[in-house]
A tleap script that builds the chain and sets N, CA, C and O, in Angstrom:
source leaprc.protein.ff14SB
mol = sequence {
  NMET THR LEU HIE CYS THR GLY LEU GLN GLU
  ILE ILE VAL HIE LYS GLN GLU ILE GLY ARG
  LEU LEU GLN ASN LEU ASP ILE ARG LYS VAL
  MET GLY PRO ASP GLY VAL SER GLY GLN ALA
  LEU MET LYS TRP LYS ASP GLN LEU LEU ALA
  PRO ILE TRP GLU MET VAL ILE SER SER LEU
  LYS ASP GLY ARG VAL PRO LEU GLU TRP ASN
  ARG ALA ASN ILE ILE PRO ILE PHE ASN GLY
  GLY LYS SER ASN GLU PRO LEU ASN TYR ARG
  LEU VAL ARG THR GLY GLU GLN ARG TRP MET
  GLY GLY HIE CYS VAL PRO GLY HIE GLU LYS
  SER CPHE
}
set mol.1.N position { 136.187 191.744 141.516 }
set mol.1.CA position { 134.955 191.581 142.242 }
set mol.1.C position { 134.158 192.924 142.221 }
set mol.1.O position { 134.708 194.020 142.111 }
set mol.2.N position { 132.894 192.750 142.329 }
set mol.2.CA position { 132.039 193.937 142.390 }
set mol.2.C position { 131.122 193.924 143.593 }
set mol.2.O position { 130.878 192.882 144.201 }
set mol.3.N position { 130.628 195.080 143.918 }
set mol.3.CA position { 129.642 195.213 144.992 }
set mol.3.C position { 128.347 195.685 144.348 }
set mol.3.O position { 128.348 196.703 143.657 }
set mol.4.N position { 127.256 194.983 144.552 }
set mol.4.CA position { 125.988 195.376 143.990 }
set mol.4.C position { 125.340 196.430 144.895 }
set mol.4.O position { 125.255 196.280 146.114 }
set mol.5.N position { 124.882 197.516 144.229 }
set mol.5.CA position { 124.302 198.646 145.005 }
set mol.5.C position { 122.960 198.960 144.300 }
set mol.5.O position { 122.895 199.046 143.074 }
set mol.6.N position { 121.929 199.122 145.083 }
set mol.6.CA position { 120.617 199.449 144.553 }
set mol.6.C position { 120.513 201.045 144.320 }
set mol.6.O position { 121.195 201.844 144.961 }
set mol.7.N position { 119.711 201.363 143.467 }
set mol.7.CA position { 119.421 202.819 143.177 }
set mol.7.C position { 120.427 203.545 142.304 }
set mol.7.O position { 120.227 204.720 141.998 }
set mol.8.N position { 121.486 202.896 141.900 }
set mol.8.CA position { 122.529 203.562 141.128 }
set mol.8.C position { 122.074 203.979 139.795 }
set mol.8.O position { 122.603 204.952 139.257 }
set mol.9.N position { 121.124 203.313 139.215 }
set mol.9.CA position { 120.666 203.593 137.773 }
set mol.9.C position { 120.064 204.980 137.700 }
set mol.9.O position { 120.052 205.583 136.627 }
set mol.10.N position { 119.566 205.503 138.804 }
set mol.10.CA position { 118.920 206.939 138.708 }
set mol.10.C position { 119.946 207.984 138.799 }
set mol.10.O position { 119.608 209.142 138.554 }
set mol.11.N position { 121.141 207.723 139.118 }
set mol.11.CA position { 122.200 208.708 139.348 }
set mol.11.C position { 122.665 209.205 137.974 }
set mol.11.O position { 122.892 208.387 137.082 }
set mol.12.N position { 122.811 210.505 137.780 }
set mol.12.CA position { 123.335 211.074 136.510 }
set mol.12.C position { 124.669 211.766 136.844 }
set mol.12.O position { 124.762 212.587 137.756 }
set mol.13.N position { 125.673 211.401 136.079 }
set mol.13.CA position { 127.008 212.007 136.273 }
set mol.13.C position { 127.381 212.654 134.964 }
set mol.13.O position { 127.405 211.977 133.937 }
set mol.14.N position { 127.667 213.916 134.961 }
set mol.14.CA position { 128.080 214.616 133.767 }
set mol.14.C position { 129.596 214.525 133.584 }
set mol.14.O position { 130.341 214.446 134.560 }
set mol.15.N position { 130.018 214.536 132.399 }
set mol.15.CA position { 131.490 214.488 132.074 }
set mol.15.C position { 132.173 215.716 132.651 }
set mol.15.O position { 133.299 215.601 133.134 }
set mol.16.N position { 131.543 216.892 132.624 }
set mol.16.CA position { 132.131 218.083 133.173 }
set mol.16.C position { 132.373 217.969 134.689 }
set mol.16.O position { 133.291 218.591 135.222 }
set mol.17.N position { 131.559 217.187 135.360 }
set mol.17.CA position { 131.800 217.017 136.803 }
set mol.17.C position { 133.078 216.214 137.041 }
set mol.17.O position { 133.872 216.530 137.927 }
set mol.18.N position { 133.252 215.205 136.259 }
set mol.18.CA position { 134.454 214.419 136.366 }
set mol.18.C position { 135.693 215.268 136.061 }
set mol.18.O position { 136.705 215.172 136.755 }
set mol.19.N position { 135.601 216.116 134.996 }
set mol.19.CA position { 136.611 217.004 134.604 }
set mol.19.C position { 136.997 218.018 135.656 }
set mol.19.O position { 138.168 218.349 135.840 }
set mol.20.N position { 135.970 218.502 136.342 }
set mol.20.CA position { 136.152 219.474 137.375 }
set mol.20.C position { 136.948 218.798 138.514 }
set mol.20.O position { 137.891 219.377 139.053 }
set mol.21.N position { 136.568 217.622 138.849 }
set mol.21.CA position { 137.190 216.881 139.979 }
set mol.21.C position { 138.661 216.585 139.612 }
set mol.21.O position { 139.570 216.720 140.431 }
set mol.22.N position { 138.845 216.183 138.367 }
set mol.22.CA position { 140.298 215.917 137.978 }
set mol.22.C position { 141.097 217.206 138.020 }
set mol.22.O position { 142.250 217.174 138.451 }
set mol.23.N position { 140.548 218.346 137.595 }
set mol.23.CA position { 141.187 219.596 137.609 }
set mol.23.C position { 141.567 220.032 139.026 }
set mol.23.O position { 142.640 220.596 139.240 }
set mol.24.N position { 140.688 219.769 139.986 }
set mol.24.CA position { 140.900 220.225 141.345 }
set mol.24.C position { 141.545 219.189 142.309 }
set mol.24.O position { 141.507 219.382 143.524 }
set mol.25.N position { 142.125 218.112 141.781 }
set mol.25.CA position { 142.809 217.167 142.626 }
set mol.25.C position { 143.921 217.834 143.411 }
set mol.25.O position { 144.668 218.650 142.871 }
set mol.26.N position { 144.030 217.488 144.681 }
set mol.26.CA position { 145.172 217.946 145.490 }
set mol.26.C position { 146.315 217.017 145.239 }
set mol.26.O position { 146.313 215.905 145.766 }
set mol.27.N position { 147.332 217.426 144.431 }
set mol.27.CA position { 148.379 216.502 144.037 }
set mol.27.C position { 149.365 216.241 145.220 }
set mol.27.O position { 150.279 215.427 145.088 }
set mol.28.N position { 149.183 216.900 146.314 }
set mol.28.CA position { 149.975 216.618 147.521 }
set mol.28.C position { 149.479 215.471 148.315 }
set mol.28.O position { 150.153 215.002 149.232 }
set mol.29.N position { 148.330 215.014 147.989 }
set mol.29.CA position { 147.760 213.831 148.790 }
set mol.29.C position { 148.472 212.580 148.320 }
set mol.29.O position { 148.998 212.504 147.209 }
set mol.30.N position { 148.466 211.597 149.216 }
set mol.30.CA position { 149.188 210.306 148.916 }
set mol.30.C position { 148.368 209.564 147.882 }
set mol.30.O position { 147.186 209.817 147.651 }
set mol.31.N position { 149.116 208.589 147.250 }
set mol.31.CA position { 148.493 207.697 146.336 }
set mol.31.C position { 147.448 206.793 147.019 }
set mol.31.O position { 147.603 206.420 148.182 }
set mol.32.N position { 146.420 206.462 146.301 }
set mol.32.CA position { 145.453 205.503 146.853 }
set mol.32.C position { 145.922 204.072 146.557 }
set mol.32.O position { 147.060 203.853 146.141 }
set mol.33.N position { 145.017 203.096 146.783 }
set mol.33.CA position { 145.359 201.718 146.650 }
set mol.33.C position { 145.782 201.400 145.229 }
set mol.33.O position { 146.509 200.430 145.017 }
set mol.34.N position { 145.356 202.181 144.250 }
set mol.34.CA position { 145.662 201.893 142.842 }
set mol.34.C position { 147.094 202.214 142.478 }
set mol.34.O position { 147.586 201.740 141.454 }
set mol.35.N position { 147.787 203.017 143.298 }
set mol.35.CA position { 149.217 203.346 143.056 }
set mol.35.C position { 149.367 204.495 142.053 }
set mol.35.O position { 150.486 204.803 141.644 }
set mol.36.N position { 148.322 205.101 141.672 }
set mol.36.CA position { 148.373 206.260 140.708 }
set mol.36.C position { 148.481 207.542 141.477 }
set mol.36.O position { 147.642 207.797 142.341 }
set mol.37.N position { 149.471 208.367 141.211 }
set mol.37.CA position { 149.630 209.554 141.945 }
set mol.37.C position { 148.701 210.660 141.427 }
set mol.37.O position { 148.242 210.631 140.285 }
set mol.38.N position { 148.456 211.585 142.263 }
set mol.38.CA position { 147.608 212.795 141.903 }
set mol.38.C position { 148.239 213.543 140.747 }
set mol.38.O position { 147.544 214.041 139.861 }
set mol.39.N position { 149.589 213.620 140.761 }
set mol.39.CA position { 150.361 214.307 139.713 }
set mol.39.C position { 150.104 213.634 138.385 }
set mol.39.O position { 149.894 214.312 137.379 }
set mol.40.N position { 150.116 212.344 138.362 }
set mol.40.CA position { 149.844 211.616 137.075 }
set mol.40.C position { 148.435 211.826 136.595 }
set mol.40.O position { 148.200 212.003 135.399 }
set mol.41.N position { 147.502 211.809 137.506 }
set mol.41.CA position { 146.108 212.077 137.131 }
set mol.41.C position { 145.935 213.459 136.592 }
set mol.41.O position { 145.222 213.668 135.611 }
set mol.42.N position { 146.616 214.463 137.260 }
set mol.42.CA position { 146.560 215.830 136.774 }
set mol.42.C position { 147.183 216.012 135.396 }
set mol.42.O position { 146.642 216.674 134.510 }
set mol.43.N position { 148.341 215.394 135.266 }
set mol.43.CA position { 149.083 215.542 133.960 }
set mol.43.C position { 148.365 214.996 132.795 }
set mol.43.O position { 148.413 215.563 131.704 }
set mol.44.N position { 147.656 213.838 133.007 }
set mol.44.CA position { 146.942 213.161 131.949 }
set mol.44.C position { 145.435 213.286 132.003 }
set mol.44.O position { 144.723 212.453 131.442 }
set mol.45.N position { 144.916 214.358 132.699 }
set mol.45.CA position { 143.484 214.524 132.906 }
set mol.45.C position { 142.704 214.562 131.596 }
set mol.45.O position { 141.602 214.024 131.494 }
set mol.46.N position { 143.292 215.202 130.611 }
set mol.46.CA position { 142.494 215.330 129.296 }
set mol.46.C position { 142.317 213.945 128.640 }
set mol.46.O position { 141.279 213.654 128.046 }
set mol.47.N position { 143.337 213.118 128.760 }
set mol.47.CA position { 143.268 211.780 128.154 }
set mol.47.C position { 142.463 210.828 129.036 }
set mol.47.O position { 141.902 209.870 128.505 }
set mol.48.N position { 142.374 211.030 130.328 }
set mol.48.CA position { 141.660 210.192 131.237 }
set mol.48.C position { 140.204 210.430 131.406 }
set mol.48.O position { 139.439 209.571 131.844 }
set mol.49.N position { 139.833 211.672 131.029 }
set mol.49.CA position { 138.401 212.149 131.314 }
set mol.49.C position { 137.411 211.169 130.718 }
set mol.49.O position { 136.551 210.668 131.442 }
set mol.50.N position { 137.494 210.881 129.454 }
set mol.50.CA position { 136.430 210.099 128.812 }
set mol.50.C position { 136.415 208.665 129.351 }
set mol.50.O position { 135.343 208.143 129.659 }
set mol.51.N position { 137.624 207.992 129.477 }
set mol.51.CA position { 137.573 206.609 130.037 }
set mol.51.C position { 137.015 206.570 131.501 }
set mol.51.O position { 136.246 205.672 131.841 }
set mol.52.N position { 137.396 207.513 132.323 }
set mol.52.CA position { 136.934 207.443 133.646 }
set mol.52.C position { 135.405 207.714 133.670 }
set mol.52.O position { 134.683 207.039 134.403 }
set mol.53.N position { 134.926 208.648 132.913 }
set mol.53.CA position { 133.487 208.942 132.826 }
set mol.53.C position { 132.767 207.742 132.320 }
set mol.53.O position { 131.724 207.408 132.881 }
set mol.54.N position { 133.235 207.054 131.298 }
set mol.54.CA position { 132.552 205.876 130.774 }
set mol.54.C position { 132.527 204.772 131.792 }
set mol.54.O position { 131.531 204.055 131.888 }
set mol.55.N position { 133.592 204.604 132.562 }
set mol.55.CA position { 133.655 203.572 133.558 }
set mol.55.C position { 132.593 203.849 134.665 }
set mol.55.O position { 131.897 202.939 135.114 }
set mol.56.N position { 132.495 205.165 135.095 }
set mol.56.CA position { 131.613 205.534 136.098 }
set mol.56.C position { 130.177 205.250 135.637 }
set mol.56.O position { 129.398 204.615 136.347 }
set mol.57.N position { 129.836 205.749 134.396 }
set mol.57.CA position { 128.514 205.565 133.827 }
set mol.57.C position { 128.131 204.107 133.669 }
set mol.57.O position { 126.995 203.721 133.943 }
set mol.58.N position { 129.104 203.280 133.215 }
set mol.58.CA position { 128.784 201.819 133.023 }
set mol.58.C position { 128.529 201.200 134.396 }
set mol.58.O position { 127.617 200.385 134.530 }
set mol.59.N position { 129.278 201.548 135.383 }
set mol.59.CA position { 129.042 200.901 136.717 }
set mol.59.C position { 127.698 201.391 137.251 }
set mol.59.O position { 126.953 200.590 137.815 }
set mol.60.N position { 127.372 202.610 137.105 }
set mol.60.CA position { 126.029 203.112 137.618 }
set mol.60.C position { 124.960 202.406 136.869 }
set mol.60.O position { 123.981 201.979 137.481 }
set mol.61.N position { 125.086 202.248 135.528 }
set mol.61.CA position { 124.043 201.605 134.752 }
set mol.61.C position { 123.792 200.130 135.096 }
set mol.61.O position { 122.673 199.618 135.086 }
set mol.62.N position { 124.935 199.493 135.402 }
set mol.62.CA position { 124.851 198.048 135.803 }
set mol.62.C position { 124.509 197.853 137.269 }
set mol.62.O position { 124.189 196.748 137.708 }
set mol.63.N position { 124.584 198.972 138.037 }
set mol.63.CA position { 124.236 198.866 139.466 }
set mol.63.C position { 125.399 198.159 140.265 }
set mol.63.O position { 125.188 197.650 141.366 }
set mol.64.N position { 126.510 198.152 139.719 }
set mol.64.CA position { 127.674 197.452 140.343 }
set mol.64.C position { 128.932 198.432 140.315 }
set mol.64.O position { 129.188 199.136 139.338 }
set mol.65.N position { 129.640 198.410 141.406 }
set mol.65.CA position { 130.921 199.129 141.475 }
set mol.65.C position { 132.047 198.208 141.933 }
set mol.65.O position { 131.862 197.343 142.790 }
set mol.66.N position { 133.204 198.418 141.343 }
set mol.66.CA position { 134.327 197.521 141.804 }
set mol.66.C position { 134.615 197.704 143.305 }
set mol.66.O position { 134.577 198.830 143.801 }
set mol.67.N position { 134.895 196.636 144.018 }
set mol.67.CA position { 135.133 196.685 145.477 }
set mol.67.C position { 136.364 197.624 145.774 }
set mol.67.O position { 136.470 198.226 146.842 }
set mol.68.N position { 137.247 197.705 144.796 }
set mol.68.CA position { 138.435 198.598 145.089 }
set mol.68.C position { 137.995 200.025 145.278 }
set mol.68.O position { 138.653 200.771 146.002 }
set mol.69.N position { 136.882 200.446 144.643 }
set mol.69.CA position { 136.495 201.776 144.721 }
set mol.69.C position { 136.143 202.225 146.207 }
set mol.69.O position { 136.120 203.409 146.545 }
set mol.70.N position { 135.884 201.209 147.022 }
set mol.70.CA position { 135.511 201.468 148.389 }
set mol.70.C position { 136.668 201.131 149.391 }
set mol.70.O position { 136.503 201.149 150.610 }
set mol.71.N position { 137.807 200.835 148.798 }
set mol.71.CA position { 139.015 200.504 149.623 }
set mol.71.C position { 139.806 201.767 149.879 }
set mol.71.O position { 139.901 202.641 149.018 }
set mol.72.N position { 140.382 201.857 151.091 }
set mol.72.CA position { 141.284 202.930 151.388 }
set mol.72.C position { 142.358 202.490 152.374 }
set mol.72.O position { 142.269 201.443 153.017 }
set mol.73.N position { 143.359 203.326 152.460 }
set mol.73.CA position { 144.377 203.104 153.483 }
set mol.73.C position { 143.966 203.913 154.723 }
set mol.73.O position { 143.735 205.120 154.642 }
set mol.74.N position { 143.881 203.250 155.828 }
set mol.74.CA position { 143.451 203.893 157.103 }
set mol.74.C position { 144.585 203.879 158.058 }
set mol.74.O position { 145.151 202.813 158.304 }
set mol.75.N position { 144.970 205.031 158.633 }
set mol.75.CA position { 145.957 205.064 159.642 }
set mol.75.C position { 145.430 205.725 160.918 }
set mol.75.O position { 144.571 206.605 160.869 }
set mol.76.N position { 145.979 205.269 162.091 }
set mol.76.CA position { 145.520 205.833 163.299 }
set mol.76.C position { 146.385 207.015 163.714 }
set mol.76.O position { 147.612 206.921 163.699 }
set mol.77.N position { 145.761 208.116 164.083 }
set mol.77.CA position { 146.442 209.332 164.602 }
set mol.77.C position { 146.190 209.500 166.051 }
set mol.77.O position { 145.045 209.582 166.495 }
set mol.78.N position { 147.299 209.556 166.829 }
set mol.78.CA position { 147.181 209.662 168.239 }
set mol.78.C position { 146.713 211.075 168.627 }
set mol.78.O position { 147.248 212.084 168.166 }
set mol.79.N position { 145.681 211.098 169.502 }
set mol.79.CA position { 145.073 212.374 169.907 }
set mol.79.C position { 145.607 212.857 171.291 }
set mol.79.O position { 145.399 214.011 171.666 }
set mol.80.N position { 146.273 211.989 172.015 }
set mol.80.CA position { 146.774 212.375 173.365 }
set mol.80.C position { 146.215 211.406 174.381 }
set mol.80.O position { 145.322 210.614 174.081 }
set mol.81.N position { 146.743 211.477 175.569 }
set mol.81.CA position { 146.286 210.627 176.634 }
set mol.81.C position { 147.091 209.323 176.610 }
set mol.81.O position { 148.207 209.319 176.092 }
set mol.82.N position { 146.558 208.204 177.159 }
set mol.82.CA position { 147.299 206.981 177.189 }
set mol.82.C position { 147.352 206.370 175.845 }
set mol.82.O position { 146.328 206.228 175.178 }
set mol.83.N position { 148.579 205.987 175.409 }
set mol.83.CA position { 148.680 205.476 174.026 }
set mol.83.C position { 148.144 204.044 173.884 }
set mol.83.O position { 147.975 203.559 172.765 }
set mol.84.N position { 147.877 203.368 175.000 }
set mol.84.CA position { 147.345 201.999 174.924 }
set mol.84.C position { 145.833 201.973 174.860 }
set mol.84.O position { 145.239 200.896 174.813 }
set mol.85.N position { 145.183 203.161 174.858 }
set mol.85.CA position { 143.714 203.221 174.817 }
set mol.85.C position { 143.291 203.494 173.332 }
set mol.85.O position { 143.669 204.514 172.755 }
set mol.86.N position { 142.529 202.592 172.755 }
set mol.86.CA position { 142.119 202.786 171.403 }
set mol.86.C position { 141.254 204.038 171.155 }
set mol.86.O position { 141.224 204.561 170.041 }
set mol.87.N position { 140.562 204.506 172.184 }
set mol.87.CA position { 139.677 205.719 171.994 }
set mol.87.C position { 140.505 207.025 171.918 }
set mol.87.O position { 139.979 208.094 171.608 }
set mol.88.N position { 141.810 206.900 172.211 }
set mol.88.CA position { 142.653 208.005 172.099 }
set mol.88.C position { 143.301 208.248 170.672 }
set mol.88.O position { 144.234 209.027 170.476 }
set mol.89.N position { 142.724 207.528 169.767 }
set mol.89.CA position { 143.214 207.618 168.385 }
set mol.89.C position { 141.981 207.930 167.473 }
set mol.89.O position { 140.854 207.503 167.724 }
set mol.90.N position { 142.270 208.655 166.471 }
set mol.90.CA position { 141.238 208.848 165.404 }
set mol.90.C position { 141.745 208.277 164.132 }
set mol.90.O position { 142.944 208.354 163.864 }
set mol.91.N position { 140.880 207.698 163.318 }
set mol.91.CA position { 141.274 207.080 162.074 }
set mol.91.C position { 141.235 208.107 160.876 }
set mol.91.O position { 140.260 208.833 160.686 }
set mol.92.N position { 142.280 208.117 160.139 }
set mol.92.CA position { 142.308 209.012 158.930 }
set mol.92.C position { 142.452 208.118 157.723 }
set mol.92.O position { 143.278 207.208 157.648 }
set mol.93.N position { 141.595 208.442 156.793 }
set mol.93.CA position { 141.622 207.746 155.474 }
set mol.93.C position { 142.592 208.526 154.510 }
set mol.93.O position { 142.450 209.717 154.232 }
set mol.94.N position { 143.567 207.738 154.049 }
set mol.94.CA position { 144.493 208.396 153.075 }
set mol.94.C position { 144.104 207.853 151.631 }
set mol.94.O position { 143.430 206.838 151.455 }
set mol.95.N position { 144.574 208.595 150.702 }
set mol.95.CA position { 144.270 208.212 149.291 }
set mol.95.C position { 142.835 208.383 148.886 }
set mol.95.O position { 142.376 207.715 147.959 }
set mol.96.N position { 142.086 209.283 149.569 }
set mol.96.CA position { 140.683 209.320 149.259 }
set mol.96.C position { 140.394 210.064 147.957 }
set mol.96.O position { 139.232 210.125 147.555 }
set mol.97.N position { 141.364 210.616 147.300 }
set mol.97.CA position { 141.137 211.233 146.015 }
set mol.97.C position { 140.895 210.247 144.963 }
set mol.97.O position { 140.457 210.633 143.879 }
set mol.98.N position { 141.134 209.021 145.173 }
set mol.98.CA position { 140.939 208.043 144.081 }
set mol.98.C position { 139.458 207.841 143.681 }
set mol.98.O position { 139.127 207.823 142.495 }
set mol.99.N position { 138.610 207.697 144.650 }
set mol.99.CA position { 137.213 207.472 144.343 }
set mol.99.C position { 136.530 208.800 144.469 }
set mol.99.O position { 136.446 209.358 145.563 }
set mol.100.N position { 136.045 209.310 143.380 }
set mol.100.CA position { 135.444 210.631 143.355 }
set mol.100.C position { 133.918 210.594 143.310 }
set mol.100.O position { 133.268 211.631 143.178 }
set mol.101.N position { 133.376 209.439 143.416 }
set mol.101.CA position { 131.896 209.312 143.263 }
set mol.101.C position { 131.087 210.106 144.169 }
set mol.101.O position { 130.058 210.631 143.745 }
set mol.102.N position { 131.480 210.255 145.466 }
set mol.102.CA position { 130.714 211.018 146.384 }
set mol.102.C position { 130.709 212.457 146.019 }
set mol.102.O position { 129.767 213.175 146.354 }
set mol.103.N position { 131.739 212.916 145.336 }
set mol.103.CA position { 131.775 214.315 144.826 }
set mol.103.C position { 130.857 214.511 143.644 }
set mol.103.O position { 130.216 215.547 143.467 }
set mol.104.N position { 130.825 213.433 142.822 }
set mol.104.CA position { 130.015 213.536 141.585 }
set mol.104.C position { 128.559 213.522 141.790 }
set mol.104.O position { 127.799 214.156 141.058 }
set mol.105.N position { 128.142 212.763 142.837 }
set mol.105.CA position { 126.747 212.612 143.056 }
set mol.105.C position { 126.388 212.899 144.531 }
set mol.105.O position { 126.135 211.998 145.331 }
set mol.106.N position { 126.384 214.181 144.830 }
set mol.106.CA position { 126.112 214.590 146.214 }
set mol.106.C position { 124.814 213.922 146.703 }
set mol.106.O position { 123.811 213.849 145.994 }
set mol.107.N position { 124.893 213.429 147.981 }
set mol.107.CA position { 123.727 212.803 148.579 }
set mol.107.C position { 123.686 211.359 148.292 }
set mol.107.O position { 122.821 210.695 148.864 }
set mol.108.N position { 124.509 210.781 147.477 }
set mol.108.CA position { 124.442 209.371 147.185 }
set mol.108.C position { 125.721 208.696 147.713 }
set mol.108.O position { 126.008 207.558 147.341 }
set mol.109.N position { 126.509 209.399 148.597 }
set mol.109.CA position { 127.734 208.736 149.037 }
set mol.109.C position { 127.469 207.448 149.762 }
set mol.109.O position { 128.318 206.558 149.718 }
set mol.110.N position { 126.351 207.289 150.425 }
set mol.110.CA position { 126.059 206.021 151.173 }
set mol.110.C position { 125.774 204.847 150.250 }
set mol.110.O position { 125.824 203.686 150.658 }
set mol.111.N position { 125.473 205.172 148.998 }
set mol.111.CA position { 125.186 204.123 148.017 }
set mol.111.C position { 126.399 203.301 147.742 }
set mol.111.O position { 126.272 202.144 147.342 }
set mol.112.N position { 127.626 203.866 147.947 }
set mol.112.CA position { 128.813 203.216 147.594 }
set mol.112.C position { 129.435 202.686 148.886 }
set mol.112.O position { 130.498 202.067 148.851 }
savepdb mol mol.pdb
quit
């Protein structure tokens, strides 16, 4: 399934930006919904660079992104106080290294 987004066609993403993001992945972060570890992405970054870039460019050109790109694992972290009060928790998104679009196109994060 895909999510239609307007204005994506004007966004330009350079292959070097994707390469920089792959190079700077924090391999200590947990896997995202895709089940691919940061270590695997780091190890195979040279082989993955072109396919990832082409996938991003194709999605931007078509104005559609896979729904999975916007999916994350959310866990509640207790901040203190009464544990039965929802406002005493903050939500933390895990596996956020998977979708790098916000890093590639600063200012366009809301498009996704």
